[in-house]
PDB file of C-alpha atoms in Angstrom:
ATOM      1  CA  MET A 185       0.934 -13.549 -53.257  1.00  0.00           C
ATOM      2  CA  ASP A 186      -2.228 -13.866 -51.173  1.00  0.00           C
ATOM      3  CA  ILE A 187      -0.671 -16.759 -49.264  1.00  0.00           C
ATOM      4  CA  VAL A 188       2.312 -14.610 -48.264  1.00  0.00           C
ATOM      5  CA  ALA A 189      -0.019 -11.861 -47.039  1.00  0.00           C
ATOM      6  CA  TRP A 190      -2.103 -14.427 -45.169  1.00  0.00           C
ATOM      7  CA  LEU A 191       0.996 -15.973 -43.520  1.00  0.00           C
ATOM      8  CA  PHE A 192       2.344 -12.532 -42.647  1.00  0.00           C
ATOM      9  CA  SER A 193      -1.009 -11.580 -41.130  1.00  0.00           C
ATOM     10  CA  ALA A 194      -1.127 -14.813 -39.085  1.00  0.00           C
ATOM     11  CA  LEU A 195       2.444 -14.220 -37.901  1.00  0.00           C
ATOM     12  CA  LEU A 196       1.597 -10.646 -36.858  1.00  0.00           C
ATOM     13  CA  THR A 197      -1.518 -11.839 -35.036  1.00  0.00           C
ATOM     14  CA  ALA A 198       0.448 -14.475 -33.128  1.00  0.00           C
ATOM     15  CA  ALA A 199       3.140 -11.925 -32.252  1.00  0.00           C
ATOM     16  CA  GLY A 200       0.426  -9.510 -31.118  1.00  0.00           C
ATOM     17  CA  VAL A 201      -1.132 -12.114 -28.842  1.00  0.00           C
ATOM     18  CA  LEU A 202       2.273 -13.006 -27.400  1.00  0.00           C
ATOM     19  CA  TRP A 203       3.119  -9.332 -26.852  1.00  0.00           C
ATOM     20  CA  ALA A 204      -0.252  -8.746 -25.167  1.00  0.00           C
ATOM     21  CA  LEU A 205       0.429 -11.648 -22.780  1.00  0.00           C
ATOM     22  CA  VAL A 206       3.936 -10.394 -21.971  1.00  0.00           C
ATOM     23  CA  TRP A 207       2.652  -6.849 -21.471  1.00  0.00           C
ATOM     24  CA  PHE A 208      -0.137  -8.127 -19.226  1.00  0.00           C
ATOM     25  CA  LEU A 209       2.362  -9.984 -17.014  1.00  0.00           C
ATOM     26  CA  ILE A 210       4.904  -7.167 -16.885  1.00  0.00           C
ATOM     27  CA  GLY A 211       2.178  -4.596 -16.274  1.00  0.00           C
ATOM     28  CA  GLY A 212       0.915  -6.566 -13.294  1.00  0.00           C
ATOM     29  CA  TRP A 213       4.392  -6.834 -11.795  1.00  0.00           C
ATOM     30  CA  VAL A 214       5.136  -3.149 -12.345  1.00  0.00           C
ATOM     31  CA  SER A 215       1.792  -2.148 -10.879  1.00  0.00           C
ATOM     32  CA  THR A 216       2.370  -4.338  -7.827  1.00  0.00           C
ATOM     33  CA  LEU A 217       5.889  -2.975  -7.281  1.00  0.00           C
ATOM     34  CA  LEU A 218       4.640   0.608  -7.584  1.00  0.00           C
ATOM     35  CA  GLN A 219       1.874  -0.047  -5.052  1.00  0.00           C
ATOM     36  CA  ILE A 220       4.418  -1.527  -2.631  1.00  0.00           C
ATOM     37  CA  ALA A 221       6.693   1.493  -3.156  1.00  0.00           C
ATOM     38  CA  VAL A 222       3.856   3.930  -2.456  1.00  0.00           C
ATOM     39  CA  LEU A 223       2.919   1.978   0.664  1.00  0.00           C
ATOM     40  CA  ILE A 224       6.525   2.086   1.903  1.00  0.00           C
ATOM     41  CA  VAL A 225       6.739   5.845   1.268  1.00  0.00           C
ATOM     42  CA  VAL A 226       3.490   6.454   3.163  1.00  0.00           C
ATOM     43  CA  ILE A 227       4.531   4.266   6.120  1.00  0.00           C
ATOM     44  CA  TYR A 228       7.968   5.863   6.395  1.00  0.00           C
ATOM     45  CA  GLY A 229       6.428   9.302   5.908  1.00  0.00           C
ATOM     46  CA  LEU A 230       4.055   8.748   8.807  1.00  0.00           C
ATOM     47  CA  LYS A 231       6.715   7.125  10.987  1.00  0.00           C
ATOM     48  CA  TYR A 232       9.651   9.503  10.454  1.00  0.00           C
ATOM     49  CA  GLY A 233       8.052  12.607   8.971  1.00  0.00           C
ATOM     50  CA  TRP A 234       8.282  13.827   5.419  1.00  0.00           C
ATOM     51  CA  ARG A 235      11.726  15.383   5.825  1.00  0.00           C
ATOM     52  CA  ARG A 236      13.493  12.367   7.297  1.00  0.00           C
ATOM     53  CA  ALA A 237      11.564   9.655   5.405  1.00  0.00           C
ATOM     54  CA  PRO A 238      13.581   9.795   2.145  1.00  0.00           C
ATOM     55  CA  PHE A 239      16.853   9.369   4.066  1.00  0.00           C
ATOM     56  CA  GLU A 240      15.470   6.399   6.044  1.00  0.00           C
ATOM     57  CA  ILE A 241      14.088   4.775   2.896  1.00  0.00           C
ATOM     58  CA  TRP A 242      17.460   5.210   1.174  1.00  0.00           C
ATOM     59  CA  ARG A 243      19.333   3.790   4.172  1.00  0.00           C
ATOM     60  CA  ARG A 244      17.087   0.723   4.437  1.00  0.00           C
ATOM     61  CA  THR A 245      17.114   0.216   0.675  1.00  0.00           C
ATOM     62  CA  GLN A 246      20.906   0.091   0.683  1.00  0.00           C
ATOM     63  CA  SER A 247      21.013  -2.624   3.346  1.00  0.00           C
ATOM     64  CA  PHE A 248      18.326  -4.623   1.529  1.00  0.00           C
ATOM     65  CA  GLY A 249      20.183  -4.096  -1.743  1.00  0.00           C
ATOM     66  CA  ARG A 250      23.399  -5.496  -0.235  1.00  0.00           C
ATOM     67  CA  PHE A 251      21.492  -8.498   1.131  1.00  0.00           C
ATOM     68  CA  PHE A 252      19.811  -9.095  -2.253  1.00  0.00           C
ATOM     69  CA  TRP A 253      23.088  -8.701  -4.171  1.00  0.00           C
ATOM     70  CA  ASN A 254      24.865 -11.185  -1.879  1.00  0.00           C
ATOM     71  CA  TRP A 255      21.957 -13.597  -2.292  1.00  0.00           C
ATOM     72  CA  ILE A 256      22.222 -13.299  -6.092  1.00  0.00           C
ATOM     73  CA  ARG A 257      26.002 -13.865  -6.013  1.00  0.00           C
ATOM     74  CA  ALA A 258      25.793 -16.892  -3.689  1.00  0.00           C
ATOM     75  CA  ARG A 259      26.780 -20.191  -5.232  1.00  0.00           C
ATOM     76  CA  GLU A 260      25.991 -23.790  -4.532  1.00  0.00           C
ATOM     77  CA  PRO A 261      28.628 -25.725  -2.588  1.00  0.00           C
ATOM     78  CA  ASP A 262      31.307 -27.292  -4.744  1.00  0.00           C
ATOM     79  CA  THR A 263      30.498 -30.944  -5.437  1.00  0.00           C
ATOM     80  CA  ARG A 264      34.186 -31.919  -5.364  1.00  0.00           C
ATOM     81  CA  THR A 265      34.572 -30.845  -1.754  1.00  0.00           C
ATOM     82  CA  MET A 266      31.284 -32.512  -0.887  1.00  0.00           C
ATOM     83  CA  ALA A 267      32.551 -35.817  -2.386  1.00  0.00           C
ATOM     84  CA  GLN A 268      35.676 -35.712  -0.194  1.00  0.00           C
ATOM     85  CA  GLY A 269      33.592 -35.968   2.913  1.00  0.00           C
ATOM     86  CA  PRO A 270      30.850 -33.563   3.743  1.00  0.00           C
ATOM     87  CA  GLU A 271      30.692 -32.408   7.288  1.00  0.00           C
ATOM     88  CA  VAL A 272      27.442 -33.333   8.923  1.00  0.00           C
ATOM     89  CA  ILE A 273      25.766 -30.650  10.941  1.00  0.00           C
ATOM     90  CA  ARG A 274      22.795 -31.632  13.035  1.00  0.00           C
ATOM     91  CA  GLU A 275      20.575 -29.169  14.735  1.00  0.00           C
ATOM     92  CA  ILE A 276      19.077 -30.375  17.959  1.00  0.00           C
ATOM     93  CA  ARG A 277      16.114 -28.418  19.205  1.00  0.00           C
ATOM     94  CA  VAL A 278      15.114 -28.920  22.774  1.00  0.00           C
ATOM     95  CA  HIS A 279      11.404 -28.531  23.338  1.00  0.00           C
ATOM     96  CA  GLU A 280      10.606 -26.586  26.431  1.00  0.00           C
ATOM     97  CA  PHE A 281       7.442 -26.845  28.459  1.00  0.00           C
ATOM     98  CA  GLY A 282       4.719 -24.972  26.610  1.00  0.00           C
ATOM     99  CA  ASP A 283       6.112 -25.481  23.094  1.00  0.00           C
ATOM    100  CA  ILE A 284       3.214 -26.691  21.008  1.00  0.00           C
ATOM    101  CA  ASN A 285       2.575 -26.588  17.282  1.00  0.00           C
ATOM    102  CA  ILE A 286      -0.570 -25.382  15.555  1.00  0.00           C
ATOM    103  CA  SER A 287      -1.599 -28.873  14.471  1.00  0.00           C
ATOM    104  CA  THR A 288      -1.732 -30.058  18.067  1.00  0.00           C
ATOM    105  CA  VAL A 289      -3.700 -26.968  19.104  1.00  0.00           C
ATOM    106  CA  MET A 290      -6.265 -27.541  16.351  1.00  0.00           C
ATOM    107  CA  SER A 291      -6.586 -31.231  17.237  1.00  0.00           C
ATOM    108  CA  LEU A 292      -7.114 -30.417  20.902  1.00  0.00           C
ATOM    109  CA  ALA A 293      -9.675 -27.739  19.973  1.00  0.00           C
ATOM    110  CA  ALA A 294     -11.587 -30.288  17.871  1.00  0.00           C
ATOM    111  CA  ILE A 295     -11.529 -32.852  20.710  1.00  0.00           C
ATOM    112  CA  VAL A 296     -12.725 -30.265  23.242  1.00  0.00           C
ATOM    113  CA  GLY A 297     -15.437 -29.117  20.816  1.00  0.00           C
ATOM    114  CA  LEU A 298     -16.656 -32.676  20.297  1.00  0.00           C
ATOM    115  CA  TRP A 299     -16.586 -33.265  24.041  1.00  0.00           C
ATOM    116  CA  CYS A 300     -18.721 -30.113  24.581  1.00  0.00           C
ATOM    117  CA  VAL A 301     -21.203 -31.219  21.898  1.00  0.00           C
ATOM    118  CA  ALA A 302     -21.420 -34.689  23.466  1.00  0.00           C
ATOM    119  CA  ALA A 303     -22.126 -33.116  26.860  1.00  0.00           C
ATOM    120  CA  LEU A 304     -25.177 -31.325  25.446  1.00  0.00           C
TER     121      LEU A 304
END
C-alpha cells in the first residue's frame, strides 16, 4: 500500500510541476497582453480624448479582427493546380540613385573610420 501512495505522490508532484510551468507561461502571455491593452487605451485616450477613445479602439479592433480572421482562414495553394503548371511571377525592383542598404552603409562607415585613423 505504501508503494501506491508513493506512486500517487510522485504523480501529483509531476502534475504540479507541469501545471506550474503551464501557469507560468500563460501568466506571462496574459500579463503581456494586458500591458499592451493598457498602453493602447492610454494612447487612444490621449489622442482622441476619453469620450471618443472607446469608439476608435472598437473600430480599429474590428478591422484588425477581420484581418486576423482572414489570415487564420487562409489556406495553402492546392498542390494539384501547382502540378499542372504554376504561373511564375517575378518581381523586378529597379534601384534608383540613392538606394543603399544598411550593410553597405556600415561597410563604408568602417572604411572611412579606418581611413581617419590611418590619417592620424
